[in-house]
mmCIF file of N, CA and C in Angstrom:
data_model
loop_
_atom_site.group_PDB
_atom_site.id
_atom_site.type_symbol
_atom_site.label_atom_id
_atom_site.label_comp_id
_atom_site.label_asym_id
_atom_site.label_seq_id
_atom_site.Cartn_x
_atom_site.Cartn_y
_atom_site.Cartn_z
ATOM 1 N N MET A 1370 0.602 -0.763 -0.020
ATOM 2 C CA MET A 1370 -0.193 -0.086 0.223
ATOM 3 C C MET A 1370 0.739 0.856 0.270
ATOM 4 N N THR A 1371 0.631 2.214 -0.455
ATOM 5 C CA THR A 1371 0.833 3.756 -0.798
ATOM 6 C C THR A 1371 0.831 4.471 0.159
ATOM 7 N N ASN A 1372 2.116 4.720 0.697
ATOM 8 C CA ASN A 1372 1.404 6.260 1.621
ATOM 9 C C ASN A 1372 0.966 7.651 0.915
ATOM 10 N N PRO A 1373 -0.286 7.533 1.676
ATOM 11 C CA PRO A 1373 -0.984 8.208 1.006
ATOM 12 C C PRO A 1373 -0.619 10.238 1.301
ATOM 13 N N LYS A 1374 0.305 9.976 1.588
ATOM 14 C CA LYS A 1374 1.317 11.582 1.741
ATOM 15 C C LYS A 1374 2.513 11.792 1.333
ATOM 16 N N GLU A 1375 2.262 11.042 0.075
ATOM 17 C CA GLU A 1375 3.300 10.852 -0.925
ATOM 18 C C GLU A 1375 2.743 11.211 -2.396
ATOM 19 N N PRO A 1376 3.422 11.542 -3.139
ATOM 20 C CA PRO A 1376 2.657 11.739 -4.578
ATOM 21 C C PRO A 1376 3.545 10.423 -5.282
ATOM 22 N N ARG A 1377 2.094 10.060 -5.948
ATOM 23 C CA ARG A 1377 2.193 9.483 -6.995
ATOM 24 C C ARG A 1377 2.322 10.094 -8.538
ATOM 25 N N LYS A 1378 3.155 9.464 -8.860
ATOM 26 C CA LYS A 1378 3.064 9.431 -10.480
ATOM 27 C C LYS A 1378 2.087 9.017 -11.721
ATOM 28 N N LEU A 1379 2.333 10.201 -12.084
ATOM 29 C CA LEU A 1379 0.934 9.869 -13.399
ATOM 30 C C LEU A 1379 0.975 8.515 -14.628
ATOM 31 N N SER A 1380 2.615 8.592 -14.390
ATOM 32 C CA SER A 1380 2.586 6.976 -15.357
ATOM 33 C C SER A 1380 2.325 6.197 -14.881
ATOM 34 N N GLU A 1381 2.265 6.213 -13.009
ATOM 35 C CA GLU A 1381 2.151 4.930 -12.087
ATOM 36 C C GLU A 1381 0.614 4.696 -11.954
ATOM 37 N N GLU A 1382 -0.386 5.458 -12.619
ATOM 38 C CA GLU A 1382 -1.491 4.919 -12.562
ATOM 39 C C GLU A 1382 -2.292 4.156 -13.562
ATOM 40 N N VAL A 1383 -3.222 3.751 -13.527
ATOM 41 C CA VAL A 1383 -4.463 3.209 -14.419
ATOM 42 C C VAL A 1383 -6.239 4.584 -14.124
ATOM 43 N N ILE A 1384 -5.589 4.935 -15.784
ATOM 44 C CA ILE A 1384 -7.234 5.717 -14.992
ATOM 45 C C ILE A 1384 -8.589 4.621 -16.337
ATOM 46 N N VAL A 1385 -9.953 5.304 -15.592
ATOM 47 C CA VAL A 1385 -10.861 5.037 -16.431
ATOM 48 C C VAL A 1385 -11.369 6.069 -16.433
ATOM 49 N N CYS A 1386 -12.238 5.915 -17.349
ATOM 50 C CA CYS A 1386 -13.060 7.454 -17.799
ATOM 51 C C CYS A 1386 -14.851 7.196 -18.188
ATOM 52 N N TYR A 1387 -15.464 7.297 -16.744
ATOM 53 C CA TYR A 1387 -17.117 7.356 -16.906
ATOM 54 C C TYR A 1387 -17.581 7.898 -18.029
ATOM 55 N N GLY A 1388 -17.688 7.747 -19.320
ATOM 56 C CA GLY A 1388 -17.666 8.719 -20.123
ATOM 57 C C GLY A 1388 -16.811 8.394 -21.706
ATOM 58 N N ALA A 1389 -17.008 8.481 -22.644
ATOM 59 C CA ALA A 1389 -16.243 8.256 -24.007
ATOM 60 C C ALA A 1389 -16.493 9.818 -24.739
ATOM 61 N N GLY A 1390 -17.150 10.418 -24.467
ATOM 62 C CA GLY A 1390 -17.528 11.810 -25.357
ATOM 63 C C GLY A 1390 -16.932 12.618 -25.700
ATOM 64 N N GLU A 1391 -16.658 13.227 -26.244
ATOM 65 C CA GLU A 1391 -16.121 14.532 -26.929
ATOM 66 C C GLU A 1391 -14.889 15.277 -25.525
ATOM 67 N N ALA A 1392 -15.519 14.936 -24.500
ATOM 68 C CA ALA A 1392 -14.480 15.447 -22.992
ATOM 69 C C ALA A 1392 -13.773 14.570 -22.076
ATOM 70 N N ALA A 1393 -14.535 13.682 -22.485
ATOM 71 C CA ALA A 1393 -13.536 12.364 -21.836
ATOM 72 C C ALA A 1393 -12.301 12.234 -23.567
ATOM 73 N N ILE A 1394 -12.942 12.222 -23.775
ATOM 74 C CA ILE A 1394 -11.552 11.713 -25.372
ATOM 75 C C ILE A 1394 -10.176 12.673 -25.119
ATOM 76 N N GLY A 1395 -11.099 14.183 -25.216
ATOM 77 C CA GLY A 1395 -9.727 15.386 -25.145
ATOM 78 C C GLY A 1395 -9.352 15.080 -23.570
ATOM 79 N N PHE A 1396 -9.654 14.439 -22.273
ATOM 80 C CA PHE A 1396 -8.784 14.920 -21.317
ATOM 81 C C PHE A 1396 -8.034 13.055 -21.645
ATOM 82 N N ALA A 1397 -8.567 11.906 -22.731
ATOM 83 C CA ALA A 1397 -7.121 10.672 -23.009
ATOM 84 C C ALA A 1397 -5.812 11.507 -23.381
ATOM 85 N N ASP A 1398 -6.719 12.364 -24.820
ATOM 86 C CA ASP A 1398 -5.573 13.042 -25.018
ATOM 87 C C ASP A 1398 -4.791 13.997 -24.697
ATOM 88 N N LEU A 1399 -5.216 14.420 -23.733
ATOM 89 C CA LEU A 1399 -4.129 15.496 -22.994
ATOM 90 C C LEU A 1399 -3.293 14.498 -21.890
ATOM 91 N N THR A 1400 -4.164 13.748 -20.978
ATOM 92 C CA THR A 1400 -2.874 12.485 -20.420
ATOM 93 C C THR A 1400 -2.518 11.470 -21.339
ATOM 94 N N THR A 1401 -2.823 11.376 -21.930
ATOM 95 C CA THR A 1401 -1.504 10.470 -23.513
ATOM 96 C C THR A 1401 -0.396 11.602 -22.903
ATOM 97 N N ARG A 1402 -0.742 12.948 -24.189
ATOM 98 C CA ARG A 1402 0.004 13.915 -24.162
ATOM 99 C C ARG A 1402 0.965 13.445 -22.897
ATOM 100 N N ALA A 1403 1.040 13.959 -21.668
ATOM 101 C CA ALA A 1403 1.090 13.916 -20.838
ATOM 102 C C ALA A 1403 2.072 12.939 -20.764
ATOM 103 N N LEU A 1404 2.085 12.000 -20.657
ATOM 104 C CA LEU A 1404 2.281 10.508 -20.182
ATOM 105 C C LEU A 1404 3.703 10.519 -21.516
ATOM 106 N N THR A 1405 3.010 11.088 -22.653
ATOM 107 C CA THR A 1405 4.194 10.718 -23.575
ATOM 108 C C THR A 1405 5.700 11.526 -23.238
ATOM 109 N N LYS A 1406 5.329 12.997 -23.059
ATOM 110 C CA LYS A 1406 5.966 14.446 -23.812
ATOM 111 C C LYS A 1406 6.816 14.029 -21.830
ATOM 112 N N ARG A 1407 6.473 14.211 -20.408
ATOM 113 C CA ARG A 1407 6.903 14.106 -19.438
ATOM 114 C C ARG A 1407 7.050 12.899 -18.271
ATOM 115 N N PHE A 1408 6.451 11.829 -19.220
ATOM 116 C CA PHE A 1408 7.472 10.622 -18.280
ATOM 117 C C PHE A 1408 8.036 9.600 -19.436
ATOM 118 N N GLY A 1409 7.808 9.612 -20.513
ATOM 119 C CA GLY A 1409 8.721 9.277 -21.396
ATOM 120 C C GLY A 1409 8.283 7.760 -21.684
ATOM 121 N N LEU A 1410 6.882 7.740 -21.775
ATOM 122 C CA LEU A 1410 6.205 6.296 -22.390
ATOM 123 C C LEU A 1410 5.874 6.890 -23.804
ATOM 124 N N SER A 1411 5.406 5.625 -24.097
ATOM 125 C CA SER A 1411 5.518 5.561 -25.761
ATOM 126 C C SER A 1411 3.929 5.781 -26.065
ATOM 127 N N ALA A 1412 3.282 6.709 -27.006
ATOM 128 C CA ALA A 1412 2.140 6.455 -27.200
ATOM 129 C C ALA A 1412 1.302 5.334 -26.820
ATOM 130 N N GLU A 1413 1.587 4.235 -27.187
ATOM 131 C CA GLU A 1413 0.610 2.824 -26.733
ATOM 132 C C GLU A 1413 0.475 2.438 -25.788
ATOM 133 N N GLU A 1414 2.115 2.948 -25.113
ATOM 134 C CA GLU A 1414 2.210 2.703 -23.547
ATOM 135 C C GLU A 1414 1.048 3.503 -22.933
ATOM 136 N N ALA A 1415 1.060 4.214 -23.267
ATOM 137 C CA ALA A 1415 0.398 5.641 -23.009
ATOM 138 C C ALA A 1415 -1.223 5.648 -22.159
ATOM 139 N N LYS A 1416 -1.312 4.485 -23.690
ATOM 140 C CA LYS A 1416 -3.026 4.513 -23.979
ATOM 141 C C LYS A 1416 -3.701 3.113 -23.283
ATOM 142 N N LYS A 1417 -2.609 2.929 -22.966
ATOM 143 C CA LYS A 1417 -2.648 1.298 -22.245
ATOM 144 C C LYS A 1417 -3.402 1.277 -21.141
ATOM 145 N N LYS A 1418 -3.004 3.035 -20.155
ATOM 146 C CA LYS A 1418 -3.074 3.228 -19.108
ATOM 147 C C LYS A 1418 -4.510 3.659 -18.804
ATOM 148 N N LEU A 1419 -5.181 4.178 -19.683
ATOM 149 C CA LEU A 1419 -7.010 4.670 -19.848
ATOM 150 C C LEU A 1419 -7.523 3.161 -20.307
ATOM 151 N N TYR A 1420 -9.006 3.602 -19.553
ATOM 152 C CA TYR A 1420 -10.086 2.720 -19.964
ATOM 153 C C TYR A 1420 -11.103 3.221 -20.303
ATOM 154 N N LEU A 1421 -11.881 3.312 -20.981
ATOM 155 C CA LEU A 1421 -12.929 4.778 -21.773
ATOM 156 C C LEU A 1421 -14.713 3.436 -21.397
ATOM 157 N N VAL A 1422 -15.365 3.876 -20.409
ATOM 158 C CA VAL A 1422 -16.314 3.581 -20.702
ATOM 159 C C VAL A 1422 -17.941 3.975 -21.357
ATOM 160 N N ASP A 1423 -18.554 3.314 -22.010
ATOM 161 C CA ASP A 1423 -19.103 4.430 -22.466
ATOM 162 C C ASP A 1423 -21.033 4.273 -22.108
ATOM 163 N N SER A 1424 -21.959 4.233 -22.319
ATOM 164 C CA SER A 1424 -23.249 3.426 -22.043
ATOM 165 C C SER A 1424 -23.822 2.403 -22.255
ATOM 166 N N LYS A 1425 -22.395 1.693 -23.193
ATOM 167 C CA LYS A 1425 -22.809 0.023 -22.850
ATOM 168 C C LYS A 1425 -21.592 -0.828 -22.710
ATOM 169 N N GLY A 1426 -20.744 0.074 -22.273
ATOM 170 C CA GLY A 1426 -19.465 -0.834 -21.639
ATOM 171 C C GLY A 1426 -18.326 -0.528 -21.805
ATOM 172 N N LEU A 1427 -17.205 -1.068 -21.756
ATOM 173 C CA LEU A 1427 -15.528 -0.751 -21.911
ATOM 174 C C LEU A 1427 -15.513 -0.869 -23.450
ATOM 175 N N VAL A 1428 -15.121 0.143 -23.594
ATOM 176 C CA VAL A 1428 -14.900 0.612 -25.265
ATOM 177 C C VAL A 1428 -13.363 -0.857 -25.924
ATOM 178 N N VAL A 1429 -14.099 -1.601 -26.475
ATOM 179 C CA VAL A 1429 -13.293 -2.976 -26.786
ATOM 180 C C VAL A 1429 -13.401 -3.042 -28.312
ATOM 181 N N GLU A 1430 -12.428 -2.678 -28.618
ATOM 182 C CA GLU A 1430 -12.476 -2.829 -30.636
ATOM 183 C C GLU A 1430 -13.393 -4.038 -31.159
ATOM 184 N N GLY A 1431 -14.428 -3.558 -32.001
ATOM 185 C CA GLY A 1431 -15.247 -5.077 -32.266
ATOM 186 C C GLY A 1431 -15.905 -5.206 -31.408
ATOM 187 N N ARG A 1432 -16.539 -4.483 -30.646
ATOM 188 C CA ARG A 1432 -17.290 -4.496 -29.260
ATOM 189 C C ARG A 1432 -19.392 -5.049 -30.272
ATOM 190 N N LYS A 1433 -19.395 -6.632 -29.368
ATOM 191 C CA LYS A 1433 -20.847 -6.747 -29.852
ATOM 192 C C LYS A 1433 -22.016 -5.945 -29.676
ATOM 193 N N THR A 1434 -22.108 -5.124 -28.657
ATOM 194 C CA THR A 1434 -22.798 -3.973 -28.388
ATOM 195 C C THR A 1434 -23.187 -2.547 -29.592
ATOM 196 N N GLY A 1435 -21.684 -2.440 -30.454
ATOM 197 C CA GLY A 1435 -21.481 -1.648 -31.214
ATOM 198 C C GLY A 1435 -21.525 -0.658 -30.475
ATOM 199 N N GLY A 1436 -21.563 1.018 -30.921
ATOM 200 C CA GLY A 1436 -21.510 2.239 -30.418
ATOM 201 C C GLY A 1436 -20.157 2.504 -30.572
ATOM 202 N N LEU A 1437 -19.355 2.521 -31.457
ATOM 203 C CA LEU A 1437 -18.247 2.315 -31.604
ATOM 204 C C LEU A 1437 -17.831 3.508 -32.953
ATOM 205 N N THR A 1438 -17.528 5.276 -32.052
ATOM 206 C CA THR A 1438 -17.110 5.730 -33.316
ATOM 207 C C THR A 1438 -15.644 5.737 -33.428
ATOM 208 N N SER A 1439 -15.451 6.453 -34.762
ATOM 209 C CA SER A 1439 -14.058 6.604 -34.531
ATOM 210 C C SER A 1439 -13.239 7.062 -33.577
ATOM 211 N N HIS A 1440 -13.372 8.517 -33.104
ATOM 212 C CA HIS A 1440 -12.622 8.953 -31.930
ATOM 213 C C HIS A 1440 -13.121 7.913 -30.495
ATOM 214 N N LYS A 1441 -13.963 7.172 -30.171
ATOM 215 C CA LYS A 1441 -13.513 5.844 -29.341
ATOM 216 C C LYS A 1441 -12.771 5.046 -29.820
ATOM 217 N N LEU A 1442 -12.420 4.783 -30.812
ATOM 218 C CA LEU A 1442 -11.394 3.435 -31.622
ATOM 219 C C LEU A 1442 -9.757 3.920 -31.567
ATOM 220 N N LYS A 1443 -9.897 5.013 -31.443
ATOM 221 C CA LYS A 1443 -8.661 5.513 -30.799
ATOM 222 C C LYS A 1443 -8.370 4.558 -29.542
ATOM 223 N N TYR A 1444 -9.055 5.206 -28.947
ATOM 224 C CA TYR A 1444 -8.262 4.150 -27.096
ATOM 225 C C TYR A 1444 -9.495 3.347 -26.685
ATOM 226 N N ALA A 1445 -10.022 2.165 -27.568
ATOM 227 C CA ALA A 1445 -10.442 0.722 -27.720
ATOM 228 C C ALA A 1445 -9.703 0.142 -27.068
ATOM 229 N N ARG A 1446 -9.519 -0.957 -26.240
ATOM 230 C CA ARG A 1446 -9.222 -1.997 -26.150
ATOM 231 C C ARG A 1446 -9.132 -3.415 -27.360
ATOM 232 N N PRO A 1447 -8.006 -3.819 -27.163
ATOM 233 C CA PRO A 1447 -7.639 -4.718 -28.076
ATOM 234 C C PRO A 1447 -8.906 -5.571 -28.007
ATOM 235 N N ALA A 1448 -9.080 -6.101 -29.040
ATOM 236 C CA ALA A 1448 -10.261 -7.168 -29.668
ATOM 237 C C ALA A 1448 -9.860 -8.442 -28.612
ATOM 238 N N GLY A 1449 -10.632 -8.865 -28.135
ATOM 239 C CA GLY A 1449 -10.792 -10.477 -27.856
ATOM 240 C C GLY A 1449 -10.588 -9.662 -25.987
ATOM 241 N N THR A 1450 -10.347 -8.750 -25.353
ATOM 242 C CA THR A 1450 -10.790 -7.928 -23.976
ATOM 243 C C THR A 1450 -12.097 -8.510 -23.317
ATOM 244 N N PRO A 1451 -12.357 -8.590 -22.558
ATOM 245 C CA PRO A 1451 -13.660 -9.151 -21.731
ATOM 246 C C PRO A 1451 -14.609 -7.943 -22.438
ATOM 247 N N GLU A 1452 -15.542 -7.784 -22.873
ATOM 248 C CA GLU A 1452 -16.773 -6.809 -23.132
ATOM 249 C C GLU A 1452 -17.542 -6.452 -21.682
ATOM 250 N N LEU A 1453 -16.863 -6.103 -21.286
ATOM 251 C CA LEU A 1453 -17.595 -5.778 -19.433
ATOM 252 C C LEU A 1453 -18.461 -4.712 -19.728
ATOM 253 N N THR A 1454 -19.723 -4.679 -19.077
ATOM 254 C CA THR A 1454 -20.951 -3.783 -19.790
ATOM 255 C C THR A 1454 -21.063 -2.330 -18.465
ATOM 256 N N ASP A 1455 -20.457 -2.525 -17.739
ATOM 257 C CA ASP A 1455 -20.701 -0.912 -16.934
ATOM 258 C C ASP A 1455 -19.049 -1.303 -15.982
ATOM 259 N N LEU A 1456 -19.136 0.293 -15.175
ATOM 260 C CA LEU A 1456 -18.138 1.039 -14.819
ATOM 261 C C LEU A 1456 -17.680 0.135 -13.461
ATOM 262 N N GLU A 1457 -18.623 -0.503 -12.529
ATOM 263 C CA GLU A 1457 -18.014 -1.440 -11.830
ATOM 264 C C GLU A 1457 -17.556 -2.290 -12.033
ATOM 265 N N GLU A 1458 -18.287 -3.063 -13.247
ATOM 266 C CA GLU A 1458 -17.252 -4.504 -13.436
ATOM 267 C C GLU A 1458 -15.885 -4.385 -13.594
ATOM 268 N N THR A 1459 -15.611 -3.238 -14.457
ATOM 269 C CA THR A 1459 -14.728 -2.614 -15.257
ATOM 270 C C THR A 1459 -13.262 -1.872 -14.002
ATOM 271 N N VAL A 1460 -13.716 -1.116 -13.144
ATOM 272 C CA VAL A 1460 -12.603 -1.126 -11.792
ATOM 273 C C VAL A 1460 -12.844 -2.145 -11.483
#
């Protein structure tokens, strides 16, 4: 367990966004930029730290429930990832 008084690095976090609209994508873009520029992660490494959950569940490539727009696909988990249907399951 980490000490709550010690600051943690963004690069050590996993981030779940509840929503995958324009605001969440903007946040994901800025977070990806920070992880690459400030912490030296590759874009792919940075994207692996972000999970988007929309009204249909976890955003996964080829999701059976659909609803995947081009801006969501940028942060979609790879095909074969379990298609979790709500935030609680994802966390």
